[in-house]
Amino acid sequence: MRRFAYHEPKTLEEASRLLVDLGENAHVLAGGTDLFVEIRERLRDVSDVVNIKNIPGMTDITWDPAVGLTFGALVTARQLETLPGVQRTYPNFAEALRLLASIQVRNRATVVGNLCRASPSADTIPPLIADGAIIHIYTPKGMRRMPLAEFFTGPGRTRLERGDIATGIVIPAPAPDSGRIYLKHGRRKAMELATVGVAVSLDRDGDTCTNARIALGAVGPTVLRASAAEALLKGRKITDELIAQVGAQAMAECTPISNVRASADYRRSMVGVLTRRAVKTAMEATQ
């Protein structure tokens, strides 16, 4: 393990000031499941580690029917995965958590840390974007909020600036008649990054879709919103013909690459398959 200096701030203000003063090679420690591996393998140049585990409020989980689910930056994937309210209200997110790495990792890894890793193939990102999640960020100038869909700027890159600390996530409460699903395709059934991931959240009135969000993972530099495909659904009766059109439009909106996991053409084809399946399943789940 490469040597680094270790810091234990007691407040967000102190942690933020350390990150500013110590420079770009200072990194936040939450779960550490990525950070310590990358330090050991010399994949990240780290001079200082700023442990935020002694900062109050970062482990909180709250539910408000008017606001939704709020959880802090130190809440682990396993805590949320096993929470009955998450399984019942956000089944797409619960499924993504279940598919994340191994149970040993999920007991240490934090969801906010996984988001800050900003992998285009991350399982947690598509369902959170599809559900309209908001990320809270402490900055040297105060708190700010932004839609999670706007947080990512590229593979491994976010809108966090020096001194910024992501402090938590809010997932809005779902509409009364809504359905949501996350589908993942990979080479293995466990311990696998997504080859393609598709999350769909639908609101409906009878057999008509009133609102839709579709998020596509592992087929672009960031998780993508398939906005044109969403527009095809809004205000229309869901039919097999319309679902086929939505799948084709989602294929047109993704920008996959070829790598060791799959070719770009294969990924694009799977976007169509999974989007059609997800829309149909999400619509049925509202009934």
mmCIF file of N, CA and C in Angstrom, residues 19-139:
data_model
loop_
_atom_site.group_PDB
_atom_site.id
_atom_site.type_symbol
_atom_site.label_atom_id
_atom_site.label_comp_id
_atom_site.label_asym_id
_atom_site.label_seq_id
_atom_site.Cartn_x
_atom_site.Cartn_y
_atom_site.Cartn_z
ATOM 1 N N LEU A 19 -9.905 19.447 2.075
ATOM 2 C CA LEU A 19 -9.833 19.083 0.660
ATOM 3 C C LEU A 19 -9.319 20.242 -0.198
ATOM 4 N N VAL A 20 -9.701 21.450 0.172
ATOM 5 C CA VAL A 20 -9.208 22.631 -0.548
ATOM 6 C C VAL A 20 -7.719 22.831 -0.291
ATOM 7 N N ASP A 21 -7.335 22.761 0.979
ATOM 8 C CA ASP A 21 -5.942 23.051 1.356
ATOM 9 C C ASP A 21 -4.967 21.972 0.887
ATOM 10 N N LEU A 22 -5.409 20.717 0.898
ATOM 11 C CA LEU A 22 -4.503 19.616 0.591
ATOM 12 C C LEU A 22 -4.316 19.375 -0.902
ATOM 13 N N GLY A 23 -5.220 19.906 -1.707
ATOM 14 C CA GLY A 23 -5.037 19.827 -3.149
ATOM 15 C C GLY A 23 -5.715 18.643 -3.804
ATOM 16 N N GLU A 24 -5.458 18.484 -5.095
ATOM 17 C CA GLU A 24 -6.213 17.538 -5.912
ATOM 18 C C GLU A 24 -5.923 16.072 -5.603
ATOM 19 N N ASN A 25 -4.865 15.788 -4.879
ATOM 20 C CA ASN A 25 -4.553 14.403 -4.539
ATOM 21 C C ASN A 25 -5.096 13.984 -3.173
ATOM 22 N N ALA A 26 -5.948 14.832 -2.589
ATOM 23 C CA ALA A 26 -6.663 14.470 -1.368
ATOM 24 C C ALA A 26 -8.015 13.881 -1.762
ATOM 25 N N HIS A 27 -8.389 12.760 -1.118
ATOM 26 C CA HIS A 27 -9.616 12.072 -1.502
ATOM 27 C C HIS A 27 -10.446 11.731 -0.270
ATOM 28 N N VAL A 28 -11.761 11.760 -0.457
ATOM 29 C CA VAL A 28 -12.701 11.457 0.619
ATOM 30 C C VAL A 28 -12.785 9.946 0.824
ATOM 31 N N LEU A 29 -12.827 9.532 2.092
ATOM 32 C CA LEU A 29 -13.054 8.137 2.456
ATOM 33 C C LEU A 29 -14.455 7.998 3.041
ATOM 34 N N ALA A 30 -15.275 7.152 2.404
ATOM 35 C CA ALA A 30 -16.583 6.792 2.956
ATOM 36 C C ALA A 30 -16.574 5.294 3.218
ATOM 37 N N GLY A 31 -16.961 4.486 2.207
ATOM 38 C CA GLY A 31 -16.855 3.028 2.371
ATOM 39 C C GLY A 31 -15.450 2.518 2.129
ATOM 40 N N GLY A 32 -14.779 3.104 1.142
ATOM 41 C CA GLY A 32 -13.394 2.749 0.850
ATOM 42 C C GLY A 32 -13.219 1.539 -0.047
ATOM 43 N N THR A 33 -14.311 0.955 -0.549
ATOM 44 C CA THR A 33 -14.192 -0.282 -1.328
ATOM 45 C C THR A 33 -13.530 -0.051 -2.684
ATOM 46 N N ASP A 34 -13.644 1.139 -3.224
ATOM 47 C CA ASP A 34 -12.920 1.496 -4.450
ATOM 48 C C ASP A 34 -11.596 2.179 -4.125
ATOM 49 N N LEU A 35 -11.639 3.104 -3.193
ATOM 50 C CA LEU A 35 -10.472 3.945 -2.909
ATOM 51 C C LEU A 35 -9.243 3.123 -2.532
ATOM 52 N N PHE A 36 -9.368 2.212 -1.593
ATOM 53 C CA PHE A 36 -8.197 1.482 -1.112
ATOM 54 C C PHE A 36 -7.661 0.508 -2.161
ATOM 55 N N VAL A 37 -8.551 -0.044 -2.959
ATOM 56 C CA VAL A 37 -8.083 -0.909 -4.052
ATOM 57 C C VAL A 37 -7.265 -0.092 -5.038
ATOM 58 N N GLU A 38 -7.747 1.093 -5.375
ATOM 59 C CA GLU A 38 -7.052 1.925 -6.356
ATOM 60 C C GLU A 38 -5.733 2.471 -5.806
ATOM 61 N N ILE A 39 -5.673 2.725 -4.500
ATOM 62 C CA ILE A 39 -4.397 3.145 -3.906
ATOM 63 C C ILE A 39 -3.404 1.977 -3.966
ATOM 64 N N ARG A 40 -3.863 0.796 -3.577
ATOM 65 C CA ARG A 40 -2.978 -0.371 -3.546
ATOM 66 C C ARG A 40 -2.470 -0.723 -4.942
ATOM 67 N N GLU A 41 -3.368 -0.639 -5.930
ATOM 68 C CA GLU A 41 -2.994 -0.990 -7.302
ATOM 69 C C GLU A 41 -2.359 0.178 -8.052
ATOM 70 N N ARG A 42 -2.177 1.294 -7.347
ATOM 71 C CA ARG A 42 -1.566 2.498 -7.929
ATOM 72 C C ARG A 42 -2.332 3.011 -9.150
ATOM 73 N N LEU A 43 -3.659 2.915 -9.046
ATOM 74 C CA LEU A 43 -4.517 3.433 -10.098
ATOM 75 C C LEU A 43 -4.951 4.874 -9.828
ATOM 76 N N ARG A 44 -4.721 5.336 -8.603
ATOM 77 C CA ARG A 44 -5.080 6.703 -8.225
ATOM 78 C C ARG A 44 -3.938 7.289 -7.407
ATOM 79 N N ASP A 45 -3.560 8.509 -7.717
ATOM 80 C CA ASP A 45 -2.481 9.188 -6.997
ATOM 81 C C ASP A 45 -3.080 9.872 -5.779
ATOM 82 N N VAL A 46 -2.825 9.340 -4.593
ATOM 83 C CA VAL A 46 -3.443 9.824 -3.359
ATOM 84 C C VAL A 46 -2.357 10.235 -2.368
ATOM 85 N N SER A 47 -2.385 11.490 -1.954
ATOM 86 C CA SER A 47 -1.442 11.966 -0.941
ATOM 87 C C SER A 47 -2.088 12.015 0.439
ATOM 88 N N ASP A 48 -3.430 12.265 0.456
ATOM 89 C CA ASP A 48 -4.154 12.421 1.722
ATOM 90 C C ASP A 48 -5.522 11.753 1.608
ATOM 91 N N VAL A 49 -5.939 11.120 2.702
ATOM 92 C CA VAL A 49 -7.267 10.519 2.789
ATOM 93 C C VAL A 49 -8.042 11.253 3.885
ATOM 94 N N VAL A 50 -9.221 11.768 3.517
ATOM 95 C CA VAL A 50 -10.058 12.532 4.447
ATOM 96 C C VAL A 50 -11.266 11.669 4.811
ATOM 97 N N ASN A 51 -11.247 11.106 6.013
ATOM 98 C CA ASN A 51 -12.299 10.215 6.495
ATOM 99 C C ASN A 51 -13.476 11.044 7.008
ATOM 100 N N ILE A 52 -14.677 10.857 6.406
ATOM 101 C CA ILE A 52 -15.843 11.652 6.797
ATOM 102 C C ILE A 52 -16.764 10.889 7.752
ATOM 103 N N LYS A 53 -16.287 9.761 8.306
ATOM 104 C CA LYS A 53 -17.170 8.906 9.103
ATOM 105 C C LYS A 53 -17.510 9.474 10.476
ATOM 106 N N ASN A 54 -16.813 10.506 10.918
ATOM 107 C CA ASN A 54 -17.123 11.115 12.224
ATOM 108 C C ASN A 54 -17.994 12.359 12.101
ATOM 109 N N ILE A 55 -18.477 12.636 10.905
ATOM 110 C CA ILE A 55 -19.319 13.818 10.696
ATOM 111 C C ILE A 55 -20.777 13.452 10.974
ATOM 112 N N PRO A 56 -21.459 14.151 11.862
ATOM 113 C CA PRO A 56 -22.845 13.803 12.230
ATOM 114 C C PRO A 56 -23.802 13.904 11.047
ATOM 115 N N GLY A 57 -24.816 13.043 11.087
ATOM 116 C CA GLY A 57 -25.901 13.116 10.110
ATOM 117 C C GLY A 57 -25.673 12.365 8.823
ATOM 118 N N MET A 58 -24.487 11.842 8.607
ATOM 119 C CA MET A 58 -24.176 11.221 7.319
ATOM 120 C C MET A 58 -24.692 9.784 7.222
ATOM 121 N N THR A 59 -25.170 9.225 8.333
ATOM 122 C CA THR A 59 -25.711 7.864 8.316
ATOM 123 C C THR A 59 -27.239 7.856 8.393
ATOM 124 N N ASP A 60 -27.860 9.011 8.320
ATOM 125 C CA ASP A 60 -29.312 9.111 8.495
ATOM 126 C C ASP A 60 -30.067 8.552 7.286
ATOM 127 N N ILE A 61 -31.199 7.901 7.582
ATOM 128 C CA ILE A 61 -32.153 7.473 6.562
ATOM 129 C C ILE A 61 -33.531 7.927 7.026
ATOM 130 N N THR A 62 -34.230 8.708 6.202
ATOM 131 C CA THR A 62 -35.556 9.201 6.589
ATOM 132 C C THR A 62 -36.539 9.012 5.448
ATOM 133 N N TRP A 63 -37.808 8.862 5.817
ATOM 134 C CA TRP A 63 -38.890 8.743 4.828
ATOM 135 C C TRP A 63 -39.972 9.748 5.158
ATOM 136 N N ASP A 64 -40.378 10.502 4.150
ATOM 137 C CA ASP A 64 -41.469 11.464 4.275
ATOM 138 C C ASP A 64 -42.359 11.270 3.056
ATOM 139 N N PRO A 65 -43.650 10.957 3.245
ATOM 140 C CA PRO A 65 -44.530 10.715 2.096
ATOM 141 C C PRO A 65 -44.592 11.890 1.121
ATOM 142 N N ALA A 66 -44.362 13.101 1.628
ATOM 143 C CA ALA A 66 -44.409 14.268 0.751
ATOM 144 C C ALA A 66 -43.078 14.520 0.038
ATOM 145 N N VAL A 67 -41.982 14.052 0.635
ATOM 146 C CA VAL A 67 -40.646 14.334 0.096
ATOM 147 C C VAL A 67 -40.045 13.110 -0.572
ATOM 148 N N GLY A 68 -40.171 11.961 0.094
ATOM 149 C CA GLY A 68 -39.587 10.730 -0.410
ATOM 150 C C GLY A 68 -38.539 10.184 0.532
ATOM 151 N N LEU A 69 -37.627 9.392 -0.015
ATOM 152 C CA LEU A 69 -36.570 8.748 0.758
ATOM 153 C C LEU A 69 -35.309 9.604 0.713
ATOM 154 N N THR A 70 -34.754 9.899 1.896
ATOM 155 C CA THR A 70 -33.509 10.661 1.998
ATOM 156 C C THR A 70 -32.489 9.813 2.757
ATOM 157 N N PHE A 71 -31.287 9.712 2.212
ATOM 158 C CA PHE A 71 -30.243 8.981 2.930
ATOM 159 C C PHE A 71 -28.897 9.670 2.749
ATOM 160 N N GLY A 72 -28.051 9.531 3.790
ATOM 161 C CA GLY A 72 -26.781 10.233 3.825
ATOM 162 C C GLY A 72 -25.659 9.499 3.116
ATOM 163 N N ALA A 73 -24.515 10.176 3.053
ATOM 164 C CA ALA A 73 -23.380 9.690 2.278
ATOM 165 C C ALA A 73 -22.718 8.453 2.858
ATOM 166 N N LEU A 74 -22.989 8.124 4.124
ATOM 167 C CA LEU A 74 -22.368 6.956 4.733
ATOM 168 C C LEU A 74 -23.306 5.751 4.825
ATOM 169 N N VAL A 75 -24.497 5.874 4.263
ATOM 170 C CA VAL A 75 -25.440 4.752 4.259
ATOM 171 C C VAL A 75 -24.964 3.709 3.250
ATOM 172 N N THR A 76 -24.873 2.463 3.694
ATOM 173 C CA THR A 76 -24.330 1.423 2.825
ATOM 174 C C THR A 76 -25.395 0.865 1.884
ATOM 175 N N ALA A 77 -24.922 0.238 0.826
ATOM 176 C CA ALA A 77 -25.816 -0.401 -0.136
ATOM 177 C C ALA A 77 -26.654 -1.478 0.541
ATOM 178 N N ARG A 78 -26.040 -2.230 1.444
ATOM 179 C CA ARG A 78 -26.750 -3.322 2.109
ATOM 180 C C ARG A 78 -27.857 -2.798 3.029
ATOM 181 N N GLN A 79 -27.613 -1.683 3.715
ATOM 182 C CA GLN A 79 -28.655 -1.102 4.557
ATOM 183 C C GLN A 79 -29.908 -0.792 3.739
ATOM 184 N N LEU A 80 -29.724 -0.184 2.582
ATOM 185 C CA LEU A 80 -30.867 0.185 1.752
ATOM 186 C C LEU A 80 -31.487 -1.029 1.082
ATOM 187 N N GLU A 81 -30.646 -1.959 0.671
ATOM 188 C CA GLU A 81 -31.137 -3.167 0.004
ATOM 189 C C GLU A 81 -32.108 -3.945 0.885
ATOM 190 N N THR A 82 -31.841 -3.994 2.189
ATOM 191 C CA THR A 82 -32.644 -4.798 3.108
ATOM 192 C C THR A 82 -33.766 -4.005 3.776
ATOM 193 N N LEU A 83 -33.901 -2.729 3.463
ATOM 194 C CA LEU A 83 -34.934 -1.901 4.076
ATOM 195 C C LEU A 83 -36.283 -2.200 3.419
ATOM 196 N N PRO A 84 -37.274 -2.677 4.189
ATOM 197 C CA PRO A 84 -38.560 -3.035 3.578
ATOM 198 C C PRO A 84 -39.197 -1.892 2.780
ATOM 199 N N GLY A 85 -39.055 -0.673 3.259
ATOM 200 C CA GLY A 85 -39.640 0.460 2.547
ATOM 201 C C GLY A 85 -39.028 0.661 1.166
ATOM 202 N N VAL A 86 -37.737 0.400 1.027
ATOM 203 C CA VAL A 86 -37.077 0.515 -0.274
ATOM 204 C C VAL A 86 -37.555 -0.595 -1.195
ATOM 205 N N GLN A 87 -37.627 -1.813 -0.685
ATOM 206 C CA GLN A 87 -38.077 -2.939 -1.497
ATOM 207 C C GLN A 87 -39.506 -2.731 -1.988
ATOM 208 N N ARG A 88 -40.339 -2.132 -1.145
ATOM 209 C CA ARG A 88 -41.743 -1.944 -1.488
ATOM 210 C C ARG A 88 -41.960 -0.739 -2.404
ATOM 211 N N THR A 89 -41.285 0.361 -2.108
ATOM 212 C CA THR A 89 -41.561 1.623 -2.805
ATOM 213 C C THR A 89 -40.661 1.851 -4.007
ATOM 214 N N TYR A 90 -39.426 1.373 -3.941
ATOM 215 C CA TYR A 90 -38.464 1.570 -5.030
ATOM 216 C C TYR A 90 -37.880 0.220 -5.453
ATOM 217 N N PRO A 91 -38.691 -0.678 -6.008
ATOM 218 C CA PRO A 91 -38.211 -2.020 -6.346
ATOM 219 C C PRO A 91 -37.095 -2.007 -7.390
ATOM 220 N N ASN A 92 -37.080 -1.002 -8.249
ATOM 221 C CA ASN A 92 -35.997 -0.896 -9.240
ATOM 222 C C ASN A 92 -34.657 -0.613 -8.562
ATOM 223 N N PHE A 93 -34.649 0.280 -7.602
ATOM 224 C CA PHE A 93 -33.442 0.614 -6.859
ATOM 225 C C PHE A 93 -32.990 -0.568 -6.006
ATOM 226 N N ALA A 94 -33.976 -1.245 -5.368
ATOM 227 C CA ALA A 94 -33.651 -2.414 -4.546
ATOM 228 C C ALA A 94 -33.001 -3.505 -5.401
ATOM 229 N N GLU A 95 -33.498 -3.701 -6.619
ATOM 230 C CA GLU A 95 -32.917 -4.708 -7.505
ATOM 231 C C GLU A 95 -31.498 -4.314 -7.918
ATOM 232 N N ALA A 96 -31.281 -3.042 -8.210
ATOM 233 C CA ALA A 96 -29.938 -2.584 -8.566
ATOM 234 C C ALA A 96 -28.961 -2.799 -7.413
ATOM 235 N N LEU A 97 -29.411 -2.546 -6.199
ATOM 236 C CA LEU A 97 -28.551 -2.766 -5.036
ATOM 237 C C LEU A 97 -28.222 -4.244 -4.867
ATOM 238 N N ARG A 98 -29.202 -5.099 -5.091
ATOM 239 C CA ARG A 98 -28.983 -6.540 -4.964
ATOM 240 C C ARG A 98 -27.946 -7.036 -5.971
ATOM 241 N N LEU A 99 -27.875 -6.382 -7.127
ATOM 242 C CA LEU A 99 -26.965 -6.794 -8.192
ATOM 243 C C LEU A 99 -25.581 -6.176 -8.060
ATOM 244 N N LEU A 100 -25.405 -5.282 -7.109
ATOM 245 C CA LEU A 100 -24.137 -4.579 -6.950
ATOM 246 C C LEU A 100 -23.095 -5.461 -6.269
ATOM 247 N N ALA A 101 -22.040 -5.796 -6.980
ATOM 248 C CA ALA A 101 -20.886 -6.502 -6.418
ATOM 249 C C ALA A 101 -21.310 -7.721 -5.589
ATOM 250 N N SER A 102 -20.665 -7.916 -4.440
ATOM 251 C CA SER A 102 -20.968 -9.040 -3.553
ATOM 252 C C SER A 102 -21.585 -8.516 -2.257
ATOM 253 N N ILE A 103 -22.168 -9.420 -1.477
ATOM 254 C CA ILE A 103 -22.780 -8.995 -0.220
ATOM 255 C C ILE A 103 -21.729 -8.432 0.738
ATOM 256 N N GLN A 104 -20.494 -8.958 0.671
ATOM 257 C CA GLN A 104 -19.428 -8.432 1.522
ATOM 258 C C GLN A 104 -19.119 -6.980 1.161
ATOM 259 N N VAL A 105 -19.049 -6.701 -0.146
ATOM 260 C CA VAL A 105 -18.789 -5.328 -0.595
ATOM 261 C C VAL A 105 -19.948 -4.420 -0.223
ATOM 262 N N ARG A 106 -21.182 -4.905 -0.407
ATOM 263 C CA ARG A 106 -22.351 -4.067 -0.129
ATOM 264 C C ARG A 106 -22.462 -3.695 1.345
ATOM 265 N N ASN A 107 -21.894 -4.505 2.217
ATOM 266 C CA ASN A 107 -21.904 -4.171 3.640
ATOM 267 C C ASN A 107 -20.929 -3.050 3.980
ATOM 268 N N ARG A 108 -20.019 -2.736 3.081
ATOM 269 C CA ARG A 108 -19.048 -1.653 3.290
ATOM 270 C C ARG A 108 -19.300 -0.466 2.356
ATOM 271 N N ALA A 109 -19.643 -0.767 1.114
ATOM 272 C CA ALA A 109 -19.756 0.284 0.093
ATOM 273 C C ALA A 109 -20.948 1.190 0.361
ATOM 274 N N THR A 110 -20.758 2.481 0.174
ATOM 275 C CA THR A 110 -21.855 3.437 0.307
ATOM 276 C C THR A 110 -22.431 3.743 -1.069
ATOM 277 N N VAL A 111 -23.722 3.997 -1.104
ATOM 278 C CA VAL A 111 -24.369 4.305 -2.379
ATOM 279 C C VAL A 111 -23.849 5.625 -2.941
ATOM 280 N N VAL A 112 -23.712 6.630 -2.088
ATOM 281 C CA VAL A 112 -23.222 7.929 -2.568
ATOM 282 C C VAL A 112 -21.796 7.793 -3.098
ATOM 283 N N GLY A 113 -20.980 6.982 -2.446
ATOM 284 C CA GLY A 113 -19.638 6.734 -2.953
ATOM 285 C C GLY A 113 -19.659 6.073 -4.313
ATOM 286 N N ASN A 114 -20.594 5.129 -4.492
ATOM 287 C CA ASN A 114 -20.740 4.471 -5.784
ATOM 288 C C ASN A 114 -21.140 5.479 -6.868
ATOM 289 N N LEU A 115 -21.983 6.427 -6.518
ATOM 290 C CA LEU A 115 -22.374 7.464 -7.476
ATOM 291 C C LEU A 115 -21.193 8.360 -7.822
ATOM 292 N N CYS A 116 -20.416 8.730 -6.821
ATOM 293 C CA CYS A 116 -19.267 9.609 -7.064
ATOM 294 C C CYS A 116 -18.182 8.921 -7.879
ATOM 295 N N ARG A 117 -18.173 7.611 -7.898
ATOM 296 C CA ARG A 117 -17.255 6.864 -8.761
ATOM 297 C C ARG A 117 -17.576 7.107 -10.228
ATOM 298 N N ALA A 118 -18.848 7.392 -10.521
ATOM 299 C CA ALA A 118 -19.303 7.838 -11.849
ATOM 300 C C ALA A 118 -18.993 6.852 -12.965
ATOM 301 N N SER A 119 -19.156 5.573 -12.696
ATOM 302 C CA SER A 119 -18.981 4.577 -13.759
ATOM 303 C C SER A 119 -20.233 4.533 -14.629
ATOM 304 N N PRO A 120 -20.103 4.584 -15.949
ATOM 305 C CA PRO A 120 -21.283 4.495 -16.821
ATOM 306 C C PRO A 120 -22.031 3.180 -16.683
ATOM 307 N N SER A 121 -21.352 2.150 -16.156
ATOM 308 C CA SER A 121 -21.979 0.838 -15.999
ATOM 309 C C SER A 121 -22.449 0.571 -14.572
ATOM 310 N N ALA A 122 -22.418 1.581 -13.713
ATOM 311 C CA ALA A 122 -22.851 1.395 -12.325
ATOM 312 C C ALA A 122 -24.320 0.993 -12.273
ATOM 313 N N ASP A 123 -24.651 0.045 -11.407
ATOM 314 C CA ASP A 123 -26.035 -0.412 -11.302
ATOM 315 C C ASP A 123 -26.942 0.586 -10.596
ATOM 316 N N THR A 124 -26.416 1.347 -9.650
ATOM 317 C CA THR A 124 -27.277 2.223 -8.853
ATOM 318 C C THR A 124 -27.742 3.459 -9.621
ATOM 319 N N ILE A 125 -26.992 3.876 -10.630
ATOM 320 C CA ILE A 125 -27.281 5.160 -11.268
ATOM 321 C C ILE A 125 -28.556 5.151 -12.117
ATOM 322 N N PRO A 126 -28.774 4.161 -13.014
ATOM 323 C CA PRO A 126 -29.976 4.233 -13.859
ATOM 324 C C PRO A 126 -31.299 4.322 -13.095
ATOM 325 N N PRO A 127 -31.547 3.465 -12.079
ATOM 326 C CA PRO A 127 -32.837 3.594 -11.391
ATOM 327 C C PRO A 127 -32.992 4.904 -10.632
ATOM 328 N N LEU A 128 -31.897 5.428 -10.082
ATOM 329 C CA LEU A 128 -31.995 6.702 -9.369
ATOM 330 C C LEU A 128 -32.299 7.847 -10.332
ATOM 331 N N ILE A 129 -31.684 7.825 -11.505
ATOM 332 C CA ILE A 129 -31.995 8.852 -12.506
ATOM 333 C C ILE A 129 -33.437 8.699 -12.985
ATOM 334 N N ALA A 130 -33.864 7.458 -13.230
ATOM 335 C CA ALA A 130 -35.233 7.221 -13.680
ATOM 336 C C ALA A 130 -36.259 7.665 -12.637
ATOM 337 N N ASP A 131 -35.886 7.631 -11.367
ATOM 338 C CA ASP A 131 -36.797 8.048 -10.297
ATOM 339 C C ASP A 131 -36.682 9.540 -9.969
ATOM 340 N N GLY A 132 -35.826 10.271 -10.711
ATOM 341 C CA GLY A 132 -35.711 11.713 -10.493
ATOM 342 C C GLY A 132 -34.957 12.084 -9.233
ATOM 343 N N ALA A 133 -33.968 11.298 -8.828
ATOM 344 C CA ALA A 133 -33.236 11.550 -7.592
ATOM 345 C C ALA A 133 -32.476 12.874 -7.639
ATOM 346 N N ILE A 134 -32.339 13.473 -6.473
ATOM 347 C CA ILE A 134 -31.610 14.728 -6.291
ATOM 348 C C ILE A 134 -30.407 14.454 -5.395
ATOM 349 N N ILE A 135 -29.234 14.968 -5.775
ATOM 350 C CA ILE A 135 -28.044 14.814 -4.945
ATOM 351 C C ILE A 135 -27.770 16.115 -4.202
ATOM 352 N N HIS A 136 -27.411 16.007 -2.916
ATOM 353 C CA HIS A 136 -27.078 17.165 -2.085
ATOM 354 C C HIS A 136 -25.555 17.253 -1.960
ATOM 355 N N ILE A 137 -25.037 18.457 -2.126
ATOM 356 C CA ILE A 137 -23.585 18.659 -2.143
ATOM 357 C C ILE A 137 -23.226 19.822 -1.230
ATOM 358 N N TYR A 138 -22.293 19.561 -0.307
ATOM 359 C CA TYR A 138 -21.739 20.643 0.510
ATOM 360 C C TYR A 138 -20.563 21.261 -0.251
ATOM 361 N N THR A 139 -20.569 22.569 -0.374
ATOM 362 C CA THR A 139 -19.488 23.279 -1.047
ATOM 363 C C THR A 139 -18.921 24.333 -0.097
#
